[in-house]
Short mmCIF file of C-alpha atoms and ligand atoms in Angstrom, two decimals:
data_model
loop_
_atom_site.label_atom_id
_atom_site.label_comp_id
_atom_site.label_asym_id
_atom_site.label_seq_id
_atom_site.Cartn_x
_atom_site.Cartn_y
_atom_site.Cartn_z
CA UNK A 23 0.06 0.03 0.04
CA UNK A 24 2.28 2.77 -1.14
CA UNK A 25 -0.04 4.72 -3.41
CA UNK A 26 -2.27 6.36 -0.91
CA UNK A 27 -0.74 9.82 -0.92
CA UNK A 28 -1.06 12.13 -3.94
CA UNK A 29 2.56 13.39 -3.47
CA UNK A 30 4.14 10.02 -2.73
CA UNK A 31 4.89 10.60 0.88
CA UNK A 32 4.04 8.40 3.82
CA UNK A 33 3.12 11.41 5.92
CA UNK A 34 -0.59 12.09 6.51
CA UNK A 35 -1.96 14.84 4.25
CA UNK A 36 -2.92 17.14 7.13
CA UNK A 37 -0.16 19.65 5.97
CA UNK A 38 -1.15 19.52 2.33
CA UNK A 39 1.74 18.92 -0.06
CA UNK A 40 4.38 21.64 0.52
CA UNK A 41 7.20 21.24 -2.25
CA UNK A 42 9.75 23.91 -1.04
CA UNK A 43 12.41 22.16 1.09
CA UNK A 44 15.52 23.63 2.69
CA UNK A 45 19.00 22.13 3.22
CA UNK A 46 20.68 24.68 5.50
CA UNK A 47 20.06 27.67 7.36
CA UNK A 48 22.16 30.47 8.86
CA UNK A 49 20.94 33.51 10.82
CA UNK A 50 17.91 34.88 8.92
CA UNK A 51 18.79 32.95 5.61
CA UNK A 52 17.71 29.54 4.42
CA UNK A 53 19.15 27.63 1.43
CA UNK A 54 17.69 24.86 -0.72
CA UNK A 55 19.89 22.13 -1.98
CA UNK A 56 20.71 23.85 -5.16
CA UNK A 57 21.91 26.95 -3.17
CA UNK A 58 18.90 29.27 -3.76
CA UNK A 59 18.79 31.69 -0.88
CA UNK A 60 15.55 32.71 1.05
CA UNK A 61 15.20 35.45 3.60
CA UNK A 62 13.27 33.86 6.48
CA UNK A 63 10.79 36.20 8.17
CA UNK A 64 8.61 33.15 9.14
CA UNK A 65 11.28 31.43 11.49
CA UNK A 66 9.49 28.16 11.79
CA UNK A 67 6.42 30.14 12.88
CA UNK A 68 8.07 32.33 15.59
CA UNK A 69 10.22 29.38 16.84
CA UNK A 70 13.89 30.10 15.81
CA UNK A 71 14.02 33.26 17.73
CA UNK A 72 17.83 33.58 17.48
CA UNK A 73 17.81 32.58 13.85
CA UNK A 74 19.14 29.40 12.17
CA UNK A 75 22.24 27.57 13.34
CA UNK A 76 22.97 30.02 16.13
CA UNK A 77 26.51 29.09 17.29
CA UNK A 78 25.58 29.63 21.00
CA UNK A 79 22.64 27.33 20.82
CA UNK A 80 24.58 24.74 18.75
CA UNK A 81 27.38 24.90 21.56
CA UNK A 82 24.74 24.39 24.28
CA UNK A 83 23.10 21.45 22.35
CA UNK A 84 26.49 19.88 21.71
CA UNK A 85 27.68 20.14 25.19
CA UNK A 86 24.38 18.71 26.60
CA UNK A 87 24.38 15.96 23.93
CA UNK A 88 27.77 14.71 25.11
CA UNK A 89 26.70 14.76 28.68
CA UNK A 90 23.14 13.35 29.09
CA UNK A 91 20.09 13.63 26.84
CA UNK A 92 17.17 12.46 28.81
CA UNK A 93 16.58 10.84 32.21
CA UNK A 94 12.81 11.46 32.74
CA UNK A 95 11.28 13.26 35.62
CA UNK A 96 11.91 10.38 38.00
CA UNK A 97 15.19 12.08 38.56
CA UNK A 98 16.17 15.59 39.33
CA UNK A 99 16.98 17.73 36.29
CA UNK A 100 19.13 20.73 37.13
CA UNK A 101 18.96 22.35 33.79
CA UNK A 102 15.14 22.37 34.12
CA UNK A 103 15.38 23.80 37.58
CA UNK A 104 17.69 26.55 36.35
CA UNK A 105 15.36 27.38 33.47
CA UNK A 106 12.30 27.32 35.63
CA UNK A 107 13.99 29.59 38.19
CA UNK A 108 14.90 32.12 35.44
CA UNK A 109 11.24 32.09 34.20
CA UNK A 110 10.08 32.69 37.80
CA UNK A 111 12.80 35.37 38.40
CA UNK A 112 11.57 37.33 35.24
CA UNK A 113 7.79 37.00 35.43
CA UNK A 114 4.76 36.96 37.73
CA UNK A 115 5.05 33.31 38.25
CA UNK A 116 6.27 31.16 41.18
CA UNK A 117 6.12 27.78 39.63
CA UNK A 118 6.68 26.11 36.19
CA UNK A 119 5.72 22.92 34.54
CA UNK A 120 7.72 21.90 31.45
CA UNK A 121 6.29 20.06 28.44
CA UNK A 122 7.14 19.76 24.78
CA UNK A 123 4.82 22.07 22.84
CA UNK A 124 2.35 24.99 22.95
CA UNK A 125 -0.74 22.79 23.01
CA UNK A 126 0.64 20.94 25.87
CA UNK A 127 1.39 24.08 27.81
CA UNK A 128 -2.18 25.24 27.20
CA UNK A 129 -3.51 21.95 28.20
CA UNK A 130 -1.48 21.99 31.36
CA UNK A 131 -2.96 25.39 32.09
CA UNK A 132 -6.53 24.20 31.66
CA UNK A 133 -5.94 21.29 33.96
CA UNK A 134 -4.33 23.69 36.57
CA UNK A 135 -7.40 25.94 36.37
CA UNK A 136 -9.81 22.96 37.04
CA UNK A 137 -7.69 21.53 39.69
CA UNK A 138 -7.36 24.60 41.61
CA UNK A 139 -11.20 24.79 42.15
CA UNK A 140 -11.40 21.15 42.59
CA UNK A 141 -8.90 21.25 45.38
CA UNK A 142 -11.07 23.99 47.04
CA UNK A 143 -14.16 21.81 46.89
CA UNK A 144 -15.74 24.06 44.14
CA UNK A 145 -16.04 21.39 41.63
CA UNK A 146 -18.86 23.27 39.94
CA UNK A 147 -16.32 25.86 38.76
CA UNK A 148 -14.97 24.04 35.78
CA UNK A 149 -15.79 25.97 32.74
CA UNK A 150 -13.27 28.09 30.74
CA UNK A 151 -14.05 31.06 28.45
CA UNK A 152 -12.02 31.94 25.46
CA UNK A 153 -12.16 34.59 22.80
CA UNK A 154 -13.37 33.88 19.25
CA UNK A 155 -10.69 34.12 16.62
CA UNK A 156 -8.14 32.62 19.04
CA UNK A 157 -5.73 29.87 18.47
CA UNK A 158 -4.55 27.74 21.37
CA UNK A 159 -3.07 24.58 19.54
CA UNK A 160 -4.45 21.31 18.17
CA UNK A 161 -5.13 19.03 21.24
CA UNK A 162 -8.88 18.19 21.92
CA UNK A 163 -9.11 20.70 24.63
CA UNK A 164 -7.11 23.40 22.79
CA UNK A 165 -9.36 23.10 19.79
CA UNK A 166 -12.45 22.93 21.90
CA UNK A 167 -11.61 26.14 23.63
CA UNK A 168 -10.77 28.25 20.53
CA UNK A 169 -13.74 26.56 18.81
CA UNK A 170 -12.61 27.32 15.20
CA UNK A 171 -14.84 25.09 13.09
CA UNK A 172 -12.03 24.34 10.53
CA UNK A 173 -10.15 22.81 13.49
CA UNK A 174 -13.07 21.29 15.36
CA UNK A 175 -15.26 19.52 12.77
CA UNK A 176 -15.23 15.82 13.41
CA UNK A 177 -13.10 16.05 16.44
CA UNK A 178 -14.85 17.88 19.31
CA UNK A 179 -17.89 16.30 21.18
CA UNK A 180 -20.20 18.97 22.76
CA UNK A 181 -18.60 22.08 24.13
CA UNK A 182 -16.06 20.15 26.17
CA UNK A 183 -16.56 22.70 28.99
CA UNK A 184 -15.58 25.69 27.01
CA UNK A 185 -17.50 28.91 26.14
CA UNK A 186 -16.49 31.57 23.51
CA UNK A 187 -17.16 35.30 23.41
CA UNK A 188 -16.32 37.78 20.68
CA UNK A 189 -12.95 39.56 20.99
CA UNK A 190 -13.48 42.89 22.41
CA UNK A 191 -17.18 42.43 23.63
CA UNK A 192 -16.97 43.08 27.28
CA UNK A 193 -20.73 42.96 27.76
CA UNK A 194 -20.84 39.48 26.10
CA UNK A 195 -18.11 38.40 28.42
CA UNK A 196 -20.13 39.54 31.50
CA UNK A 197 -23.23 37.71 30.44
CA UNK A 198 -21.28 34.46 29.67
CA UNK A 199 -19.67 34.35 33.09
CA UNK A 200 -21.67 32.15 35.34
CA UNK A 201 -20.95 30.45 38.80
CA UNK A 202 -19.38 27.66 36.88
CA UNK A 203 -16.72 29.81 35.12
CA UNK A 204 -13.25 28.91 36.42
CA UNK A 205 -11.03 30.55 33.94
CA UNK A 206 -10.67 32.94 31.09
CA UNK A 207 -7.93 32.29 28.54
CA UNK A 208 -6.67 34.77 25.79
CA UNK A 209 -3.65 35.59 23.68
CA UNK A 210 -2.49 39.05 24.66
CA UNK A 211 -1.60 39.42 20.96
CA UNK A 212 -3.63 37.01 18.76
CA UNK A 213 -1.30 35.32 16.31
CA UNK A 214 -2.91 32.85 13.98
CA UNK A 215 -6.05 34.94 14.00
CA UNK A 216 -4.38 37.83 12.33
CA UNK A 217 -1.96 39.68 14.76
CA UNK A 218 -4.49 41.50 16.91
CA UNK A 219 -3.10 43.03 20.19
CA UNK A 220 -5.71 42.99 22.97
CA UNK A 221 -6.45 46.65 23.89
CA UNK A 222 -5.04 47.50 27.31
CA UNK A 223 -8.37 48.84 28.82
CA UNK A 224 -10.20 45.70 27.61
CA UNK A 225 -7.62 43.51 29.20
CA UNK A 226 -7.73 45.59 32.42
CA UNK A 227 -11.57 45.07 32.58
CA UNK A 228 -11.12 41.32 32.06
CA UNK A 229 -8.67 41.23 34.94
CA UNK A 230 -11.18 43.04 37.07
CA UNK A 231 -14.09 40.72 36.14
CA UNK A 232 -11.79 37.78 36.96
CA UNK A 233 -11.03 39.29 40.44
CA UNK A 234 -14.75 40.16 41.11
CA UNK A 235 -15.86 36.64 40.18
CA UNK A 236 -13.03 34.58 41.49
CA UNK A 237 -11.90 33.48 38.05
CA UNK A 238 -8.37 32.55 37.08
CA UNK A 239 -6.91 34.52 34.15
CA UNK A 240 -4.64 32.54 31.72
CA UNK A 241 -2.56 34.20 29.05
CA UNK A 242 -1.60 31.99 25.95
CA UNK A 243 1.85 33.48 25.14
CA UNK A 244 2.93 30.53 23.11
CA UNK A 245 3.52 32.86 20.13
CA UNK A 246 3.67 36.36 21.76
CA UNK A 247 6.12 35.27 24.47
CA UNK A 248 9.96 34.83 24.66
CA UNK A 249 10.91 38.32 23.43
CA UNK A 250 8.79 38.19 20.42
CA UNK A 251 6.99 41.58 21.16
CA UNK A 252 10.03 43.40 22.60
CA UNK A 253 9.63 42.23 26.18
CA UNK A 254 10.15 38.75 27.63
CA UNK A 255 6.36 38.24 27.66
CA UNK A 256 3.87 40.53 25.97
CA UNK A 257 1.69 40.98 29.13
CA UNK A 258 4.70 42.95 30.68
CA UNK A 259 3.85 45.78 28.30
CA UNK A 260 0.03 45.61 28.78
CA UNK A 261 -0.29 46.47 32.48
CA UNK A 262 -2.21 43.27 33.41
CA UNK A 263 -0.77 40.17 35.18
CA UNK A 264 -2.33 36.70 34.63
CA UNK A 265 -2.56 33.82 37.11
CA UNK A 266 -1.18 31.39 34.55
CA UNK A 267 0.69 31.58 31.27
CA UNK A 268 1.48 29.15 28.53
CA UNK A 269 4.86 29.50 26.66
CA UNK A 270 6.42 27.48 23.92
CA UNK A 271 7.54 28.22 20.36
CA UNK A 272 10.68 30.54 20.83
CA UNK A 273 11.47 29.08 24.31
CA UNK A 274 13.81 26.34 22.82
CA UNK A 275 15.14 28.36 19.89
CA UNK A 276 13.96 25.53 17.58
CA UNK A 277 14.18 22.59 20.13
CA UNK A 278 10.53 21.41 21.19
CA UNK A 279 9.87 22.81 24.66
CA UNK A 280 6.79 24.19 26.26
CA UNK A 281 6.07 25.71 29.70
CA UNK A 282 3.05 26.45 31.82
CA UNK A 283 3.78 29.23 34.48
CA UNK A 284 1.63 29.84 37.41
CA UNK A 285 1.51 31.70 40.73
CA UNK A 286 2.18 29.54 43.95
CA UNK A 287 -1.41 29.61 45.12
CA UNK A 288 -2.74 28.49 41.67
CA UNK A 289 -0.02 25.71 41.21
CA UNK A 290 -0.34 24.38 44.78
CA UNK A 291 -2.97 21.67 43.84
CA UNK A 292 -0.61 20.28 41.24
CA UNK A 293 0.68 17.73 43.84
CA UNK A 294 3.00 14.68 43.21
CA UNK A 295 1.36 12.51 40.39
CA UNK A 296 -1.22 15.09 39.33
CA UNK A 297 0.32 15.66 36.01
CA UNK A 298 3.32 14.76 33.99
CA UNK A 299 5.20 14.50 30.70
CA UNK A 300 7.83 11.89 29.84
CA UNK A 301 10.01 14.34 27.80
CA UNK A 302 8.87 17.55 29.61
CA UNK A 303 11.86 19.51 30.67
CA UNK A 304 14.45 17.06 29.65
CA UNK A 305 18.24 18.06 29.88
CA UNK A 306 18.68 18.56 26.17
CA UNK A 307 15.63 20.76 25.68
CA UNK A 308 16.17 22.83 28.85
CA UNK A 309 20.00 23.23 28.25
CA UNK A 310 19.10 24.97 25.01
CA UNK A 311 16.28 26.90 26.69
CA UNK A 312 18.84 28.37 29.09
CA UNK A 313 21.10 29.22 26.20
CA UNK A 314 18.07 31.09 24.57
CA UNK A 315 17.49 32.98 27.90
CA UNK A 316 21.28 33.86 28.10
CA UNK A 317 20.83 35.82 24.93
CA UNK A 318 17.23 37.25 25.62
CA UNK A 319 18.11 38.38 29.16
CA UNK A 320 21.40 40.03 28.20
CA UNK A 321 21.82 43.84 28.12
CA UNK A 322 19.99 45.69 25.40
CA UNK A 323 18.56 42.55 23.74
CA UNK A 324 14.90 43.69 24.10
CA UNK A 325 15.90 47.22 23.11
CA UNK A 326 17.20 45.93 19.97
CA UNK A 327 14.04 43.73 19.32
CA UNK A 328 11.99 47.07 19.90
CA UNK A 329 14.25 48.99 17.42
CA UNK A 330 14.03 46.24 14.79
CA UNK A 331 10.30 46.09 15.33
CA UNK A 332 9.94 49.92 14.81
CA UNK A 333 12.14 49.69 11.68
CA UNK A 334 10.07 46.81 10.12
CA UNK A 335 6.80 48.45 11.10
CA UNK A 336 7.62 51.87 9.71
CA UNK A 337 8.74 50.28 6.51
CA UNK A 338 5.50 48.21 6.28
CA UNK A 339 3.42 51.38 7.04
CA UNK A 340 5.26 53.20 4.09
CA UNK A 341 4.31 50.27 1.87
CA UNK A 342 0.68 50.57 2.91
CA UNK A 343 0.77 54.21 2.06
CA UNK A 344 2.22 53.55 -1.38
CA UNK A 345 -0.14 50.70 -2.20
CA UNK A 346 -3.47 51.47 -0.57
CA UNK A 347 -5.43 49.38 -3.09
CA UNK A 348 -3.33 46.30 -2.27
CA UNK A 349 -2.64 46.71 1.47
CA UNK A 350 -4.75 47.91 4.34
CA UNK A 351 -2.95 48.11 7.55
CA UNK A 352 -0.07 47.10 9.92
CA UNK A 353 -0.73 45.61 13.39
CA UNK A 354 1.19 44.02 16.27
CA UNK A 355 3.99 44.62 18.63
CA UNK A 356 7.73 44.36 18.48
CA UNK A 357 8.62 41.73 15.94
CA UNK A 358 5.28 40.17 15.84
CA UNK A 359 3.77 42.14 12.95
CA UNK A 360 0.76 41.59 10.74
CA UNK A 361 -0.03 43.19 7.41
CA UNK A 362 -3.57 43.20 6.57
CA UNK A 363 -4.35 43.01 2.75
CA UNK A 364 -7.01 44.17 0.24
CA UNK A 365 -5.48 41.75 -2.17
CA UNK A 366 -5.46 37.95 -1.54
CA UNK A 367 -2.86 37.41 1.20
CA UNK A 368 -2.16 33.82 0.16
CA UNK A 369 -1.47 34.85 -3.43
CA UNK A 370 0.92 37.65 -2.16
CA UNK A 371 2.75 35.24 0.18
CA UNK A 372 3.25 32.89 -2.78
CA UNK A 373 4.68 35.72 -4.88
CA UNK A 374 7.01 36.79 -2.07
CA UNK A 375 8.18 33.19 -1.69
CA UNK A 376 9.09 33.11 -5.37
CA UNK A 377 10.95 36.43 -4.86
CA UNK A 378 12.94 34.93 -1.93
CA UNK A 379 11.10 36.15 1.14
CA UNK A 380 9.33 33.80 3.52
CA UNK A 381 6.48 35.06 5.72
CA UNK A 382 3.34 33.29 7.16
CA UNK A 383 -0.35 33.73 6.50
CA UNK A 384 -2.66 34.73 9.37
CA UNK A 385 -6.33 35.18 9.75
CA UNK A 386 -8.21 38.31 8.49
CA UNK A 387 -6.54 37.98 5.18
CA UNK A 388 -3.15 39.10 6.42
CA UNK A 389 0.60 38.38 6.37
CA UNK A 390 2.49 37.58 9.52
CA UNK A 391 6.20 38.79 9.94
CA UNK A 392 7.98 36.70 12.54
CA UNK A 393 11.62 37.24 11.89
CA UNK A 394 14.56 36.32 14.20
CA UNK A 395 14.77 38.55 17.10
CA UNK A 396 18.34 39.32 16.27
CA UNK A 397 17.46 40.13 12.63
CA UNK A 398 19.62 42.87 11.17
CA UNK A 399 18.30 46.17 10.01
CA UNK A 400 19.94 45.50 6.62
CA UNK A 401 17.90 42.21 6.31
CA UNK A 402 14.74 44.12 7.25
CA UNK A 403 15.62 46.72 4.45
CA UNK A 404 16.06 43.77 2.15
CA UNK A 405 12.79 42.23 2.98
CA UNK A 406 10.98 45.55 2.52
CA UNK A 407 12.65 45.93 -0.86
CA UNK A 408 11.43 42.55 -1.95
CA UNK A 409 7.87 43.39 -0.93
CA UNK A 410 8.15 46.74 -2.66
CA UNK A 411 9.26 45.01 -5.93
CA UNK A 412 6.69 42.29 -5.71
CA UNK A 413 3.91 44.81 -5.01
CA UNK A 414 5.01 47.15 -7.91
CA UNK A 415 4.72 44.21 -10.36
CA UNK A 416 1.05 43.70 -9.40
CA UNK A 417 -1.10 44.11 -12.54
CA UNK A 418 -3.42 46.64 -10.90
CA UNK A 419 -0.44 48.84 -10.01
CA UNK A 420 0.87 49.26 -13.53
C1 PLP B 17 1.40 27.86 18.01
C2 PLP B 17 0.45 28.23 19.10
C3 PLP B 17 -0.06 27.16 19.98
C4 PLP B 17 0.25 25.77 19.78
O1 PLP B 17 1.63 25.39 19.93
P1 PLP B 17 2.08 23.93 19.32
O2 PLP B 17 3.45 23.88 19.66
O3 PLP B 17 1.91 23.92 17.87
O4 PLP B 17 1.23 22.96 20.05
C5 PLP B 17 -0.89 27.59 21.02
N1 PLP B 17 -1.13 28.82 21.25
C6 PLP B 17 -0.63 29.89 20.39
C7 PLP B 17 -1.03 31.19 20.65
C8 PLP B 17 0.13 29.54 19.34
O5 PLP B 17 0.57 30.50 18.50
#
């Protein structure tokens, strides 16, 4: 049985049939086997935060690879304890659980929320509210919470304990909160949904509602975290502190790792045996995670992300001004930027790819720019020049 797949691969067809393949990567560049160069402003979807083949990450990986890779959580892991402590020292959190992906970090957060009220004997408080147009990953609970029909059809049974309200609709949120509501989950900057930062006053109102109704507030910073927006986590610029936070993507610089962060009170019911992950926090992943933080926590790193973000943003805004029939507006924070289009975003992305620039599609007919956090200004200029050239070749512009 080797004829099942239209493109002759044994892989399931859930990713479609991509044809472009890369052989090597360096910094913000990717190269195909025939040496064709691409400027990578997708970075494995906000994962390779320090670019491809970063020498410091390679060193950390090599060193750990020659020591010990994996022992399981039956034994103490000092690299994980160190990474956890640094996340605690630099955020609201007191406790960290490590896993291997964003969806698992989200899932852990949902479990912590339910367990918190369970431990207090308030078992009726078990429902979680999310915002429409969110993305929280692809596990059953993650898709049930975001409730995007494209992701849920054929998978989710009932409402699985989740409610949804429209982004920005505070009145709807108020009426959706019941005595059964245990948590509210949101992305401080929506990623897949189209790079939409949550307005500060709306976020503050949600925090106030949580406090008033004894509801836990969880931020999904799987995409917006780890320096992406110009601070270690986006919430640190938004004036609102969560009770729990999910992190992943950039945290390992390309090595799979996720983390669920929580305050001490919220994490207290996660007693021995309550949750676990075989791979979670293993020495290899956490050694690289520590090397990522060595860079991100160094002097001026975030300042440079902010400067690069301003540079890219103002360039994109110029392009919007020059091509108002094709482009609509720029959104986002730091180096998590969206470009909303009037023209078909997927077609523009394909043209950019042919011209040597990789970006990611997002909801709302938009492009997502997620370059390496250490992207050079000259590389940003080059990306802008590619976009400019591609746009100027659009038929409706000539
Ligand atoms: C990517 C993403 C996830 C899921 O992460 P995976 O590692 O793919 O499981 C969850 N939430 C947000 C906001 C994301 O961007």
